[in-house]
CSV table of C-alpha atoms in Angstrom, one decimal:
chain,number,residue,atom,x,y,z
A,11,ASP,CA,10.4,-14.3,-11.7
A,12,THR,CA,8.7,-12.5,-8.8
A,13,ALA,CA,9.8,-8.8,-8.4
A,14,VAL,CA,9.2,-8.5,-4.7
A,15,SER,CA,9.0,-11.8,-2.8
A,16,GLN,CA,8.2,-12.4,0.8
A,17,THR,CA,8.5,-15.5,3.0
A,18,PRO,CA,6.7,-17.0,4.6
A,19,LYS,CA,3.2,-16.3,3.1
A,20,TYR,CA,1.5,-17.6,6.2
A,21,LEU,CA,2.7,-17.8,9.7
A,22,VAL,CA,0.7,-19.1,12.7
A,23,THR,CA,2.4,-18.8,16.1
A,24,GLN,CA,1.7,-18.5,19.8
A,25,MET,CA,1.8,-15.3,21.9
A,26,GLY,CA,5.2,-14.5,23.3
A,27,ASN,CA,7.1,-16.2,20.4
A,28,ASP,CA,9.6,-14.4,18.2
A,29,LYS,CA,9.3,-14.6,14.4
A,30,SER,CA,10.8,-13.2,11.3
A,31,ILE,CA,9.5,-12.3,7.8
A,32,LYS,CA,11.9,-12.0,4.9
A,33,CYS,CA,11.6,-9.8,1.8
A,34,GLU,CA,13.7,-9.7,-1.4
A,35,GLN,CA,13.4,-7.6,-4.5
A,36,ASN,CA,15.1,-8.1,-7.8
A,37,LEU,CA,14.2,-4.8,-9.3
A,38,GLY,CA,17.4,-3.1,-8.5
A,39,HIS,CA,15.6,-0.6,-6.3
A,40,ASP,CA,17.3,1.4,-3.5
A,41,THR,CA,14.4,1.8,-1.2
A,42,MET,CA,12.3,-0.8,0.6
A,43,TYR,CA,9.3,-0.6,2.9
A,44,TRP,CA,7.2,-2.6,5.4
A,45,TYR,CA,3.5,-1.9,5.5
A,46,LYS,CA,1.0,-3.5,8.0
A,47,GLN,CA,-2.6,-4.2,6.9
A,48,ASP,CA,-4.9,-4.8,9.7
A,49,SER,CA,-8.1,-6.9,9.8
A,50,LYS,CA,-10.1,-3.9,8.4
A,51,LYS,CA,-7.7,-3.7,5.4
A,52,PHE,CA,-6.2,-0.5,6.6
A,53,LEU,CA,-2.6,-0.1,5.4
A,54,LYS,CA,0.0,1.7,7.4
A,55,ILE,CA,3.6,2.3,6.7
A,56,MET,CA,6.0,0.9,9.4
A,57,PHE,CA,9.5,1.3,8.2
A,58,SER,CA,11.5,2.3,5.1
A,59,TYR,CA,15.1,1.6,4.3
A,60,ASN,CA,17.2,3.3,1.6
A,61,ASN,CA,20.5,1.6,0.7
A,62,LYS,CA,20.5,-0.3,4.0
A,63,GLU,CA,19.8,2.9,6.0
A,64,LEU,CA,16.7,3.4,8.1
A,65,ILE,CA,14.9,6.5,6.8
A,66,ILE,CA,11.3,6.2,8.0
A,67,ASN,CA,10.4,4.8,11.4
A,68,GLU,CA,6.8,5.2,12.2
A,69,THR,CA,5.3,4.8,15.7
A,70,VAL,CA,5.9,1.1,16.0
A,71,PRO,CA,6.6,-0.9,19.2
A,72,ASN,CA,10.3,-1.6,19.6
A,73,ARG,CA,9.4,-5.3,19.5
A,74,PHE,CA,9.5,-4.8,15.8
A,75,SER,CA,13.0,-4.6,14.4
A,76,PRO,CA,13.7,-4.3,10.7
A,77,LYS,CA,17.1,-5.3,9.2
A,78,SER,CA,18.5,-4.7,5.8
A,79,PRO,CA,21.6,-6.7,5.1
A,80,ASP,CA,21.8,-5.2,1.6
A,81,LYS,CA,19.6,-3.0,-0.5
A,82,ALA,CA,17.8,-6.0,-2.1
A,83,HIS,CA,16.7,-7.5,1.2
A,84,LEU,CA,14.6,-6.2,4.1
A,85,ASN,CA,13.6,-8.5,7.0
A,86,LEU,CA,11.2,-7.9,9.8
A,87,HIS,CA,11.8,-9.5,13.2
A,88,ILE,CA,9.1,-9.4,15.8
A,89,ASN,CA,9.8,-10.2,19.4
A,90,SER,CA,7.3,-11.3,22.1
A,91,LEU,CA,4.4,-11.5,19.7
A,92,GLU,CA,1.0,-10.2,20.9
A,93,LEU,CA,-2.5,-10.9,19.6
A,94,GLY,CA,-2.7,-7.4,18.1
A,95,ASP,CA,0.3,-8.2,15.9
A,96,SER,CA,-2.0,-10.4,13.8
A,97,ALA,CA,-2.1,-8.8,10.4
A,98,VAL,CA,-0.9,-9.0,6.8
A,99,TYR,CA,2.6,-7.5,6.4
A,100,PHE,CA,3.5,-6.2,3.0
A,101,CYS,CA,7.0,-5.5,1.7
A,102,ALA,CA,7.4,-3.0,-1.1
A,103,SER,CA,10.1,-1.3,-3.0
A,104,SER,CA,10.8,1.9,-5.0
A,105,PRO,CA,13.6,3.1,-7.1
A,106,ASP,CA,14.8,5.6,-4.5
A,107,SER,CA,13.7,7.4,-1.3
A,108,HIS,CA,12.4,10.5,-3.1
A,109,TRP,CA,10.4,8.4,-5.5
A,110,ALA,CA,6.9,9.7,-5.8
A,111,GLY,CA,5.7,7.1,-8.2
A,112,GLU,CA,4.5,3.5,-8.1
A,113,LEU,CA,5.5,1.2,-5.2
A,114,PHE,CA,6.0,-2.4,-6.0
A,115,PHE,CA,4.4,-4.7,-3.5
A,116,GLY,CA,5.0,-8.3,-2.5
A,117,GLU,CA,2.1,-10.7,-2.0
A,118,GLY,CA,2.0,-10.3,1.8
A,119,SER,CA,2.8,-12.4,4.8
A,120,ARG,CA,-0.3,-13.2,6.9
A,121,LEU,CA,0.7,-13.5,10.6
A,122,THR,CA,-1.7,-15.1,13.0
A,123,VAL,CA,-0.9,-14.9,16.7
A,124,LEU,CA,-2.9,-17.3,18.9
B,3,ALA,CA,-2.5,17.2,8.4
B,4,GLN,CA,-2.2,15.2,5.3
B,5,SER,CA,-4.7,12.4,4.8
B,6,VAL,CA,-6.8,10.4,2.3
B,7,THR,CA,-10.5,9.8,2.8
B,8,GLN,CA,-12.4,7.2,0.8
B,9,LEU,CA,-16.2,7.6,1.0
B,10,GLY,CA,-17.9,4.3,1.3
B,11,SER,CA,-16.2,1.2,2.6
B,12,HIS,CA,-18.4,-1.0,0.5
B,13,VAL,CA,-19.8,-0.3,-2.9
B,14,SER,CA,-22.0,-2.8,-4.8
B,15,VAL,CA,-22.9,-2.5,-8.5
B,16,SER,CA,-24.5,-4.7,-11.1
B,17,GLU,CA,-22.4,-6.1,-13.9
B,18,GLY,CA,-22.3,-3.6,-16.7
B,19,ALA,CA,-23.1,-0.6,-14.4
B,20,LEU,CA,-21.0,2.4,-13.8
B,21,VAL,CA,-18.4,2.1,-11.1
B,22,LEU,CA,-17.6,5.2,-9.0
B,23,LEU,CA,-15.2,5.0,-6.1
B,24,ARG,CA,-14.7,8.3,-4.2
B,25,CYS,CA,-11.4,9.7,-2.9
B,26,ASN,CA,-10.7,13.0,-1.3
B,27,TYR,CA,-7.3,14.2,0.0
B,28,SER,CA,-6.1,16.9,2.2
B,29,SER,CA,-2.7,18.3,1.6
B,30,SER,CA,-1.0,21.7,1.8
B,31,VAL,CA,0.9,21.0,-1.4
B,32,PRO,CA,-0.2,19.3,-4.6
B,33,PRO,CA,0.3,15.6,-4.0
B,34,TYR,CA,0.9,12.7,-6.3
B,35,LEU,CA,-2.2,10.5,-6.4
B,36,PHE,CA,-2.7,6.8,-6.9
B,37,TRP,CA,-5.3,4.1,-7.1
B,38,TYR,CA,-4.2,0.6,-6.2
B,39,VAL,CA,-6.3,-2.6,-6.4
B,40,GLN,CA,-6.0,-5.6,-4.2
B,41,TYR,CA,-7.5,-8.9,-5.3
B,42,PRO,CA,-8.2,-11.5,-2.6
B,43,ASN,CA,-5.0,-12.9,-1.0
B,44,GLN,CA,-2.8,-10.8,-3.2
B,45,GLY,CA,-0.6,-7.8,-2.9
B,46,LEU,CA,-1.4,-4.3,-4.3
B,47,GLN,CA,-1.2,-3.5,-7.9
B,48,LEU,CA,-1.1,0.0,-9.4
B,49,LEU,CA,-4.3,0.9,-11.4
B,50,LEU,CA,-3.3,4.4,-12.3
B,51,LYS,CA,-1.6,7.5,-11.0
B,52,TYR,CA,-1.6,11.3,-11.3
B,53,THR,CA,1.6,13.2,-11.1
B,54,THR,CA,1.4,16.3,-13.3
B,55,GLY,CA,-0.1,17.3,-16.6
B,56,ALA,CA,-3.5,16.0,-17.8
B,57,THR,CA,-5.9,15.7,-14.9
B,58,LEU,CA,-7.8,12.8,-16.4
B,59,VAL,CA,-5.7,9.7,-16.2
B,60,LYS,CA,-6.4,6.3,-17.7
B,61,GLY,CA,-5.3,3.1,-16.1
B,62,ILE,CA,-5.4,-0.6,-16.6
B,63,ASN,CA,-8.6,-2.6,-17.0
B,64,GLY,CA,-10.6,0.3,-18.3
B,65,PHE,CA,-10.4,2.4,-15.1
B,66,GLU,CA,-9.8,6.2,-15.1
B,67,ALA,CA,-9.7,8.9,-12.5
B,68,GLU,CA,-9.8,12.7,-12.6
B,69,PHE,CA,-7.8,15.0,-10.4
B,70,LYS,CA,-9.9,18.0,-9.4
B,71,LYS,CA,-7.8,20.4,-7.4
B,72,SER,CA,-10.8,22.6,-6.5
B,73,GLU,CA,-12.6,19.7,-4.9
B,74,THR,CA,-9.4,18.0,-3.6
B,75,SER,CA,-10.8,14.8,-5.2
B,76,PHE,CA,-9.5,11.9,-7.2
B,77,HIS,CA,-12.5,9.7,-7.9
B,78,LEU,CA,-12.1,6.4,-9.7
B,79,THR,CA,-14.5,5.4,-12.4
B,80,LYS,CA,-15.2,2.7,-14.9
B,81,PRO,CA,-18.1,2.9,-17.4
B,82,SER,CA,-19.1,-0.8,-17.2
B,83,ALA,CA,-18.3,-3.1,-14.3
B,84,HIS,CA,-17.1,-6.6,-14.9
B,85,MET,CA,-17.3,-9.5,-12.4
B,86,SER,CA,-13.5,-9.6,-12.3
B,87,ASP,CA,-13.4,-6.0,-11.0
B,88,ALA,CA,-14.5,-7.3,-7.5
B,89,ALA,CA,-11.7,-6.4,-5.2
B,90,GLU,CA,-10.5,-3.9,-2.6
B,91,TYR,CA,-9.5,-0.5,-4.0
B,92,PHE,CA,-7.1,1.9,-2.3
B,93,CYS,CA,-6.6,5.6,-3.0
B,94,ALA,CA,-3.2,6.9,-1.9
B,95,VAL,CA,-1.2,10.1,-1.8
B,96,SER,CA,2.6,10.4,-2.0
B,97,LEU,CA,3.9,13.1,0.3
B,98,GLU,CA,7.3,14.2,1.2
B,99,GLU,CA,8.2,13.9,4.9
B,100,PHE,CA,9.0,17.2,6.5
B,101,SER,CA,12.3,15.9,7.7
B,102,GLY,CA,14.7,14.5,5.2
B,103,GLY,CA,12.5,15.0,2.2
B,104,TYR,CA,11.7,11.3,2.0
B,105,ASN,CA,8.6,10.3,0.3
B,106,LYS,CA,6.0,7.9,1.7
B,107,LEU,CA,2.7,6.6,0.4
B,108,ILE,CA,-0.3,7.3,2.6
B,109,PHE,CA,-3.3,5.0,1.9
B,110,GLY,CA,-7.0,5.6,2.4
B,111,ALA,CA,-9.0,3.0,4.3
B,112,GLY,CA,-10.0,1.1,1.1
B,113,THR,CA,-13.3,0.5,-0.6
B,114,ARG,CA,-14.5,-3.0,-1.3
B,115,LEU,CA,-16.2,-3.3,-4.7
B,116,ALA,CA,-18.7,-6.1,-5.2
B,117,VAL,CA,-20.1,-6.8,-8.6
B,118,HIS,CA,-23.3,-8.9,-8.9
B,119,PRO,CA,-24.8,-10.4,-12.0
């Protein structure tokens, strides 16, 4: 039973399209995150939600819109996809927003924009 | 500015040799420090972490790291490399945001470890 699961694992799409990635955690955690890993493996935080409330919003184009319908789910919708959006997107969770311990990561969703 | 620097984007060792992956951080306050490992096409797994207390921390798969405040370092070591250790390794610090007190994990650029026979 996967703790943090993301769908889809692979996504190939054309420039200009809109796509979504979904994430679910069954750990009972309050806080969830989206991280982007670029082609050089660099990981950068994008967003964080705590109990459905947006608490961290890094400098990310507004084409990226996260949504948290409940604390177990965090989705990422991307409008008007660009070549530079190609990356692996990781969802993660932690017990709460002040947690300074281990983050639990999903296996990633590899987005390729052609 | 708070950041994490990993020296060496690629490290190659022979099987059975010592593994040393370097990590330095800059922070105005003592951070919590982590090493994560990423195997090909997988998510990140925690290897070990330092929060408080003993500065030498042991993790999974025989890895350990030592927090040295005077050197602002948290280098990862393993006495004897195994082929299965080949992966990408990330050092990370956990820092509170100035506003709201929320914590976020800041990653270094990663070090790819190759182990050859």
